[in-house]
């Protein structure tokens, strides 16, 4: 099987598994314990925290370990909302955020917060002008993702953050779950106050993530308890997963650049190789795009049918055309770009990873041509 679903999750590096096993065997103490085993575990934690801080060019004290991207996003948005609600109850986000941002904002509406969901253009990108127009005296937070998980579109984070510097009371949160390790991120320079990462998207373990938080910024914690992670995230730290995630960051730093160039070459080849398939449209824009995602549609061809046909030929891709509850509803993100329903319902996302080879991509292109040719006679168009 050829795995082409790296946006959903990535295979952990063998070294990551190794580090986790060793940490579980040797550093099983609770980092809060005062005895030797506790101190040993705490030193692993400290080392991992400085690796993360170094990668994000922030201070170790600005790193909060969480259980993943979902928790980081919830902690950032609800944490700011409840901490700063006296200042105002208006939040700006976009129509194409991951559900762990979008649905959190929906939840906050029931706590009398007002949310502006910025529209996107046909490439899935928000505009700075729309953001400027949406800012109000009671705006406390702007939360915009870096790279979109379905289309790969990259948002103008630098411009947004630079503009928001004019409003020191408006905090800026960025969901960088899909972009970390694939695109440059400059927290300080781009004026980012809060940044979310998830270990399993860059060959680290699942169930571990980071919320980087600018110092002096307060958050109402989601989880109260033992006061770990500076009081922002209580609960005994998942030291093996934290060590594993730090290892994944180390590996990415060693290979920095080379892997991104490879991912770009693979997605470029996919784009070229599938462009002659009749009626196929590539949904991912050509520029301002993450290097690992190509989303395309063959309008009229049900995405699930094509996905399973590809699976039968040994290729694992994904479809985001259906949300989990209403199976005939097209993706909110694709519909936000103004795409026709039929095209959105047929969308397939291919996301490459560092283990994929050009030979695999050539085989995928051939398989896709064959699948589309075989399914087309059965389409009702
Ligand atoms: C953009 C984005 N944000 C957040 C998440 C959630 O991350 P996690 O799976 O670690 O909770 C995902 C996962 O698909 C994602 O793609």
Short mmCIF file of C-alpha atoms and ligand atoms in Angstrom, two decimals:
data_model
loop_
_atom_site.label_atom_id
_atom_site.label_comp_id
_atom_site.label_asym_id
_atom_site.label_seq_id
_atom_site.Cartn_x
_atom_site.Cartn_y
_atom_site.Cartn_z
CA UNK A 1 0.00 0.00 0.00
CA UNK A 2 1.25 3.47 -0.85
CA UNK A 3 0.30 5.96 1.82
CA UNK A 4 -0.76 9.32 0.38
CA UNK A 5 -2.72 10.66 3.34
CA UNK A 6 -0.01 12.53 5.24
CA UNK A 7 -2.28 15.47 6.06
CA UNK A 8 -4.42 13.15 8.15
CA UNK A 9 -1.44 11.76 9.97
CA UNK A 10 2.16 10.72 9.31
CA UNK A 11 4.05 7.56 10.09
CA UNK A 12 6.29 8.15 13.12
CA UNK A 13 10.02 8.05 12.36
CA UNK A 14 11.60 4.83 13.73
CA UNK A 15 13.89 7.01 15.86
CA UNK A 16 10.80 8.60 17.43
CA UNK A 17 9.44 5.18 18.41
CA UNK A 18 12.84 4.28 19.79
CA UNK A 19 13.07 7.42 21.92
CA UNK A 20 9.55 6.89 23.24
CA UNK A 21 10.28 3.28 24.19
CA UNK A 22 13.48 4.27 25.98
CA UNK A 23 11.72 7.13 27.77
CA UNK A 24 8.96 4.81 28.95
CA UNK A 25 11.48 2.27 30.17
CA UNK A 26 13.91 4.64 31.85
CA UNK A 27 12.22 7.95 32.56
CA UNK A 28 8.94 6.80 34.03
CA UNK A 29 9.02 9.14 37.00
CA UNK A 30 6.50 11.92 37.39
CA UNK A 31 8.31 15.18 36.48
CA UNK A 32 6.67 16.83 39.49
CA UNK A 33 8.11 14.29 41.95
CA UNK A 34 10.98 15.54 44.06
CA UNK A 35 12.98 12.31 44.08
CA UNK A 36 15.59 11.18 41.59
CA UNK A 37 13.19 9.54 39.13
CA UNK A 38 11.11 12.70 39.08
CA UNK A 39 14.15 14.87 38.48
CA UNK A 40 15.27 12.60 35.63
CA UNK A 41 11.87 12.84 33.95
CA UNK A 42 11.87 16.57 34.48
CA UNK A 43 15.21 16.88 32.74
CA UNK A 44 13.80 15.05 29.68
CA UNK A 45 10.90 17.46 29.71
CA UNK A 46 13.23 20.42 29.98
CA UNK A 47 15.36 19.24 27.09
CA UNK A 48 12.30 18.66 24.89
CA UNK A 49 10.91 22.07 25.77
CA UNK A 50 14.10 23.79 24.70
CA UNK A 51 14.12 21.85 21.39
CA UNK A 52 10.58 23.05 20.67
CA UNK A 53 11.42 26.60 21.77
CA UNK A 54 14.48 26.62 19.56
CA UNK A 55 12.45 25.46 16.54
CA UNK A 56 9.90 28.19 17.12
CA UNK A 57 12.47 30.78 18.17
CA UNK A 58 10.63 31.44 21.38
CA UNK A 59 11.52 30.95 25.04
CA UNK A 60 11.14 27.54 26.70
CA UNK A 61 8.75 29.18 29.18
CA UNK A 62 6.51 30.05 26.23
CA UNK A 63 5.97 26.38 25.32
CA UNK A 64 2.89 24.60 26.69
CA UNK A 65 2.59 20.88 25.98
CA UNK A 66 -0.95 19.75 25.18
CA UNK A 67 -2.57 16.58 23.87
CA UNK A 68 -2.48 17.78 20.25
CA UNK A 69 -3.73 20.33 17.76
CA UNK A 70 -7.34 20.14 18.93
CA UNK A 71 -6.43 20.90 22.53
CA UNK A 72 -3.97 23.63 21.56
CA UNK A 73 -6.60 25.39 19.45
CA UNK A 74 -9.29 25.02 22.13
CA UNK A 75 -6.91 26.26 24.83
CA UNK A 76 -5.87 29.27 22.79
CA UNK A 77 -9.33 30.39 21.70
CA UNK A 78 -11.37 29.61 24.81
CA UNK A 79 -8.46 30.65 26.98
CA UNK A 80 -8.32 34.13 25.40
CA UNK A 81 -12.10 34.44 25.20
CA UNK A 82 -12.66 33.76 28.89
CA UNK A 83 -9.57 35.62 30.06
CA UNK A 84 -10.22 38.81 28.13
CA UNK A 85 -14.02 38.91 27.86
CA UNK A 86 -14.19 42.07 29.95
CA UNK A 87 -12.28 43.80 27.16
CA UNK A 88 -14.67 42.65 24.46
CA UNK A 89 -16.50 39.65 23.09
CA UNK A 90 -15.71 39.82 19.39
CA UNK A 91 -13.51 37.24 17.66
CA UNK A 92 -12.44 37.08 14.02
CA UNK A 93 -11.72 33.78 12.31
CA UNK A 94 -12.28 32.39 8.82
CA UNK A 95 -14.78 30.14 7.09
CA UNK A 96 -12.14 27.57 6.27
CA UNK A 97 -10.71 26.77 9.70
CA UNK A 98 -10.38 23.23 10.99
CA UNK A 99 -13.43 22.21 13.09
CA UNK A 100 -11.33 22.51 16.26
CA UNK A 101 -11.24 26.25 15.61
CA UNK A 102 -14.49 26.77 13.70
CA UNK A 103 -16.68 24.73 16.05
CA UNK A 104 -15.01 26.24 19.11
CA UNK A 105 -16.05 29.65 17.78
CA UNK A 106 -19.58 28.29 17.25
CA UNK A 107 -19.55 27.10 20.87
CA UNK A 108 -18.47 30.54 22.04
CA UNK A 109 -21.49 32.07 20.30
CA UNK A 110 -23.62 30.35 22.91
CA UNK A 111 -21.59 32.21 25.56
CA UNK A 112 -22.64 35.49 23.88
CA UNK A 113 -19.38 36.00 21.96
CA UNK A 114 -19.79 37.44 18.48
CA UNK A 115 -17.75 35.83 15.75
CA UNK A 116 -16.87 37.14 12.30
CA UNK A 117 -16.10 34.27 9.91
CA UNK A 118 -14.03 35.88 7.15
CA UNK A 119 -14.85 34.72 3.62
CA UNK A 120 -12.21 33.33 1.28
CA UNK A 121 -11.57 33.74 -2.44
CA UNK A 122 -11.72 30.87 -4.92
CA UNK A 123 -8.26 29.72 -3.86
CA UNK A 124 -9.35 29.52 -0.24
CA UNK A 125 -7.47 32.59 0.90
CA UNK A 126 -8.71 35.32 3.24
CA UNK A 127 -8.05 38.94 2.34
CA UNK A 128 -6.30 41.46 4.54
CA UNK A 129 -8.87 44.06 3.47
CA UNK A 130 -11.73 41.92 4.79
CA UNK A 131 -9.84 41.46 8.04
CA UNK A 132 -9.26 45.20 8.37
CA UNK A 133 -12.96 45.86 7.80
CA UNK A 134 -13.96 43.28 10.40
CA UNK A 135 -11.95 44.75 13.28
CA UNK A 136 -14.10 46.40 15.96
CA UNK A 137 -13.31 48.17 19.23
CA UNK A 138 -14.41 45.01 21.09
CA UNK A 139 -12.30 42.57 19.02
CA UNK A 140 -10.08 40.52 21.33
CA UNK A 141 -8.77 37.74 19.10
CA UNK A 142 -8.00 36.88 15.48
CA UNK A 143 -7.54 33.17 14.77
CA UNK A 144 -6.41 32.24 11.26
CA UNK A 145 -4.80 28.99 10.17
CA UNK A 146 -1.47 28.90 8.35
CA UNK A 147 -1.97 26.09 5.80
CA UNK A 148 -5.41 24.69 5.15
CA UNK A 149 -5.77 20.95 5.74
CA UNK A 150 -8.04 20.25 2.75
CA UNK A 151 -6.73 22.55 0.03
CA UNK A 152 -3.23 23.32 1.24
CA UNK A 153 -3.83 27.05 0.72
CA UNK A 154 -1.47 29.21 2.76
CA UNK A 155 -2.91 32.29 4.43
CA UNK A 156 -1.12 35.67 4.49
CA UNK A 157 -0.11 35.23 8.13
CA UNK A 158 2.82 37.62 7.92
CA UNK A 159 0.66 40.44 6.55
CA UNK A 160 -2.16 39.81 9.00
CA UNK A 161 0.19 39.66 11.98
CA UNK A 162 2.08 42.75 10.86
CA UNK A 163 -1.17 44.67 10.51
CA UNK A 164 -2.42 43.48 13.89
CA UNK A 165 0.66 44.97 15.54
CA UNK A 166 -1.27 48.24 15.24
CA UNK A 167 -3.77 46.78 17.73
CA UNK A 168 -1.79 45.57 20.74
CA UNK A 169 -4.99 44.48 22.52
CA UNK A 170 -6.04 42.12 19.74
CA UNK A 171 -4.34 38.75 20.13
CA UNK A 172 -3.33 36.70 17.11
CA UNK A 173 -3.62 32.91 17.13
CA UNK A 174 -2.35 30.74 14.28
CA UNK A 175 -3.17 27.07 13.75
CA UNK A 176 0.11 25.86 12.25
CA UNK A 177 -0.74 22.17 12.51
CA UNK A 178 -0.43 21.56 8.75
CA UNK A 179 2.45 23.91 8.12
CA UNK A 180 5.00 23.23 10.83
CA UNK A 181 8.06 21.58 9.29
CA UNK A 182 6.86 22.43 5.79
CA UNK A 183 6.74 26.20 5.70
CA UNK A 184 8.74 28.84 7.53
CA UNK A 185 7.03 30.19 10.66
CA UNK A 186 8.29 33.32 12.38
CA UNK A 187 6.33 33.77 15.55
CA UNK A 188 7.93 36.96 16.78
CA UNK A 189 8.50 38.64 13.44
CA UNK A 190 4.93 37.97 12.26
CA UNK A 191 3.39 39.14 15.52
CA UNK A 192 1.92 35.77 16.45
CA UNK A 193 0.81 35.57 20.08
CA UNK A 194 -0.36 31.96 20.10
CA UNK A 195 0.63 29.11 17.81
CA UNK A 196 -0.69 25.53 17.69
CA UNK A 197 1.25 22.43 16.61
CA UNK A 198 0.48 18.72 16.58
CA UNK A 199 3.14 16.00 16.86
CA UNK A 200 1.55 13.41 14.59
CA UNK A 201 1.55 15.70 11.56
CA UNK A 202 5.34 15.76 11.36
CA UNK A 203 6.26 12.12 12.01
CA UNK A 204 6.03 12.44 15.78
CA UNK A 205 3.60 10.61 18.04
CA UNK A 206 -0.14 11.14 18.24
CA UNK A 207 -1.80 12.70 21.29
CA UNK A 208 0.84 15.34 21.81
CA UNK A 209 0.99 18.95 20.72
CA UNK A 210 2.22 22.38 21.56
CA UNK A 211 0.62 25.69 22.24
CA UNK A 212 3.30 28.36 22.06
CA UNK A 213 2.15 31.39 24.02
CA UNK A 214 3.84 34.76 24.08
CA UNK A 215 5.00 35.54 27.60
CA UNK A 216 3.00 37.99 29.68
CA UNK A 217 -0.14 36.84 27.95
CA UNK A 218 -2.70 35.26 30.24
CA UNK A 219 -5.10 32.45 29.35
CA UNK A 220 -8.02 31.07 31.26
CA UNK A 221 -6.96 27.41 31.46
CA UNK A 222 -9.23 24.71 30.05
CA UNK A 223 -7.93 22.15 32.52
CA UNK A 224 -7.50 23.04 36.16
CA UNK A 225 -5.66 20.75 38.51
CA UNK A 226 -2.06 20.19 39.53
CA UNK A 227 -0.83 23.35 37.83
CA UNK A 228 1.57 21.73 35.36
CA UNK A 229 2.69 23.66 32.26
CA UNK A 230 2.72 26.96 34.08
CA UNK A 231 -0.83 26.39 35.27
CA UNK A 232 -2.13 26.56 31.71
CA UNK A 233 -2.54 22.81 31.24
CA UNK A 234 -2.84 20.71 34.33
CA UNK A 235 -2.26 16.97 34.13
CA UNK A 236 0.86 14.82 34.46
CA UNK A 237 2.96 15.45 31.37
CA UNK A 238 3.11 12.76 28.70
CA UNK A 239 6.91 12.58 28.85
CA UNK A 240 7.42 9.74 26.29
CA UNK A 241 5.26 11.51 23.69
CA UNK A 242 6.91 14.85 24.43
CA UNK A 243 10.36 13.28 23.99
CA UNK A 244 9.19 11.59 20.78
CA UNK A 245 7.85 14.85 19.38
CA UNK A 246 11.11 16.61 20.24
CA UNK A 247 12.99 13.86 18.39
CA UNK A 248 10.80 14.39 15.32
CA UNK A 249 11.63 18.11 15.44
CA UNK A 250 15.35 17.32 15.71
CA UNK A 251 15.15 15.05 12.66
CA UNK A 252 13.26 17.65 10.69
CA UNK A 253 15.87 20.25 11.60
CA UNK A 254 18.69 17.99 10.45
CA UNK A 255 16.97 17.41 7.10
CA UNK A 256 15.60 20.93 6.87
CA UNK A 257 15.02 22.09 3.34
CA UNK A 258 15.77 18.78 1.65
CA UNK A 259 12.46 17.25 2.61
CA UNK A 260 10.46 20.29 1.60
CA UNK A 261 12.12 20.33 -1.81
CA UNK A 262 11.21 16.68 -2.17
CA UNK A 263 7.57 17.21 -1.21
CA UNK A 264 7.36 20.09 -3.68
CA UNK A 265 8.78 17.92 -6.47
CA UNK A 266 6.28 15.16 -5.72
CA UNK A 267 3.22 17.42 -5.69
CA UNK A 268 4.47 19.23 -8.81
CA UNK A 269 4.68 15.89 -10.61
CA UNK A 270 1.18 14.93 -9.44
CA UNK A 271 -0.21 18.18 -10.81
CA UNK A 272 1.49 17.66 -14.16
CA UNK A 273 0.63 13.98 -14.38
CA UNK A 274 -3.10 14.28 -13.69
CA UNK A 275 -3.82 17.50 -15.58
CA UNK A 276 -4.66 15.67 -18.82
CA UNK A 277 -7.40 13.55 -17.23
CA UNK A 278 -10.59 14.71 -18.95
CA UNK A 279 -12.77 17.01 -16.80
CA UNK A 280 -10.40 16.75 -13.81
CA UNK A 281 -9.91 20.06 -11.99
CA UNK A 282 -7.17 20.78 -9.52
CA UNK A 283 -8.65 22.56 -6.51
CA UNK A 284 -5.37 23.39 -4.78
CA UNK A 285 -4.05 26.74 -6.02
CA UNK A 286 -0.67 26.82 -7.74
CA UNK A 287 0.86 29.44 -5.53
CA UNK A 288 0.67 30.16 -1.79
CA UNK A 289 0.27 26.47 -1.16
CA UNK A 290 1.70 23.98 1.32
CA UNK A 291 4.21 21.65 -0.39
CA UNK A 292 2.46 18.39 0.51
CA UNK A 293 -1.19 18.71 -0.61
CA UNK A 294 -2.95 18.34 -3.96
CA UNK A 295 -6.73 18.42 -3.90
CA UNK A 296 -8.61 17.66 -7.13
CA UNK A 297 -12.10 16.81 -8.36
CA UNK A 298 -13.61 14.94 -11.24
CA UNK A 299 -17.03 16.61 -11.03
CA UNK A 300 -19.83 14.09 -11.10
CA UNK A 301 -17.59 11.27 -9.92
CA UNK A 302 -18.32 10.45 -6.30
CA UNK A 303 -15.17 10.92 -4.26
CA UNK A 304 -15.76 7.78 -2.21
CA UNK A 305 -16.04 5.65 -5.34
CA UNK A 306 -12.76 6.99 -6.69
CA UNK A 307 -11.09 6.67 -3.30
CA UNK A 308 -11.98 2.98 -3.04
CA UNK A 309 -10.99 2.32 -6.65
CA UNK A 310 -7.58 3.83 -5.87
CA UNK A 311 -7.38 1.79 -2.70
CA UNK A 312 -8.03 -1.38 -4.72
CA UNK A 313 -4.97 -0.42 -6.77
CA UNK A 314 -2.92 0.10 -3.60
CA UNK A 315 -3.11 3.89 -3.02
CA UNK A 316 -4.48 5.46 0.16
CA UNK A 317 -5.85 8.97 -0.32
CA UNK A 318 -8.61 10.83 1.42
CA UNK A 319 -11.87 12.54 0.75
CA UNK A 320 -13.14 15.42 2.76
CA UNK A 321 -16.23 15.83 0.67
CA UNK A 322 -18.48 14.55 3.43
CA UNK A 323 -18.62 15.71 6.99
CA UNK A 324 -19.01 12.89 9.43
CA UNK A 325 -22.61 13.50 10.39
CA UNK A 326 -24.31 14.24 7.08
CA UNK A 327 -22.76 12.00 4.54
CA UNK A 328 -24.23 13.80 1.52
CA UNK A 329 -23.04 17.25 2.57
CA UNK A 330 -20.01 18.64 0.76
CA UNK A 331 -17.02 20.07 2.63
CA UNK A 332 -17.63 23.43 4.32
CA UNK A 333 -14.14 24.49 3.30
CA UNK A 334 -14.54 23.74 -0.40
CA UNK A 335 -17.99 25.31 -0.49
CA UNK A 336 -16.55 28.47 1.10
CA UNK A 337 -14.39 28.92 -2.01
CA UNK A 338 -17.57 29.24 -4.06
CA UNK A 339 -17.11 25.81 -5.62
CA UNK A 340 -20.14 24.07 -7.11
CA UNK A 341 -21.59 21.32 -4.94
CA UNK A 342 -20.92 18.61 -7.53
CA UNK A 343 -17.25 19.53 -7.72
CA UNK A 344 -16.92 19.69 -3.93
CA UNK A 345 -18.59 16.30 -3.55
CA UNK A 346 -16.01 14.73 -5.84
CA UNK A 347 -12.93 16.19 -4.14
CA UNK A 348 -9.98 13.94 -3.37
CA UNK A 349 -7.02 15.02 -1.28
CA UNK A 350 -3.61 13.53 -1.95
CA UNK A 351 -1.00 14.43 0.67
CA UNK A 352 2.55 13.25 0.22
CA UNK A 353 5.17 12.57 2.86
CA UNK A 354 8.91 12.24 3.14
CA UNK A 355 8.78 8.49 2.56
CA UNK A 356 7.04 8.73 -0.81
CA UNK A 357 9.15 8.34 -3.93
CA UNK A 358 8.82 9.66 -7.46
CA UNK A 359 8.26 6.07 -8.65
CA UNK A 360 5.26 5.77 -6.31
CA UNK A 361 3.89 9.02 -7.64
CA UNK A 362 4.28 7.82 -11.26
CA UNK A 363 2.39 4.64 -10.32
CA UNK A 364 -0.30 6.73 -8.62
CA UNK A 365 -0.74 8.89 -11.72
CA UNK A 366 -1.16 5.80 -13.90
CA UNK A 367 -3.63 4.29 -11.40
CA UNK A 368 -5.67 7.48 -11.29
CA UNK A 369 -5.92 7.62 -15.10
CA UNK A 370 -7.15 4.02 -15.11
CA UNK A 371 -9.62 4.47 -12.24
CA UNK A 372 -11.21 7.56 -13.77
CA UNK A 373 -11.47 5.80 -17.15
CA UNK A 374 -13.09 2.75 -15.57
CA UNK A 375 -15.58 4.68 -13.42
CA UNK A 376 -16.60 7.27 -16.02
CA UNK A 377 -19.02 5.03 -17.99
CA UNK A 378 -21.04 4.54 -14.77
CA UNK A 379 -21.42 8.25 -14.02
CA UNK A 380 -24.84 9.89 -14.45
CA UNK A 381 -23.44 12.92 -16.25
C1 LIG B 1 -5.27 22.37 10.44
C2 LIG B 1 -5.51 21.41 11.56
N1 LIG B 1 -5.72 21.88 12.79
C3 LIG B 1 -5.90 21.06 13.84
C4 LIG B 1 -5.92 19.68 13.69
C5 LIG B 1 -6.15 18.82 14.88
O1 LIG B 1 -4.97 18.24 15.33
P1 LIG B 1 -4.98 16.94 16.26
O2 LIG B 1 -5.33 15.79 15.38
O3 LIG B 1 -3.60 16.84 16.81
O4 LIG B 1 -6.00 17.17 17.33
C6 LIG B 1 -5.73 19.16 12.41
C7 LIG B 1 -5.77 17.69 12.19
O5 LIG B 1 -6.21 17.21 11.17
C8 LIG B 1 -5.49 20.03 11.32
O6 LIG B 1 -5.28 19.58 10.09
#
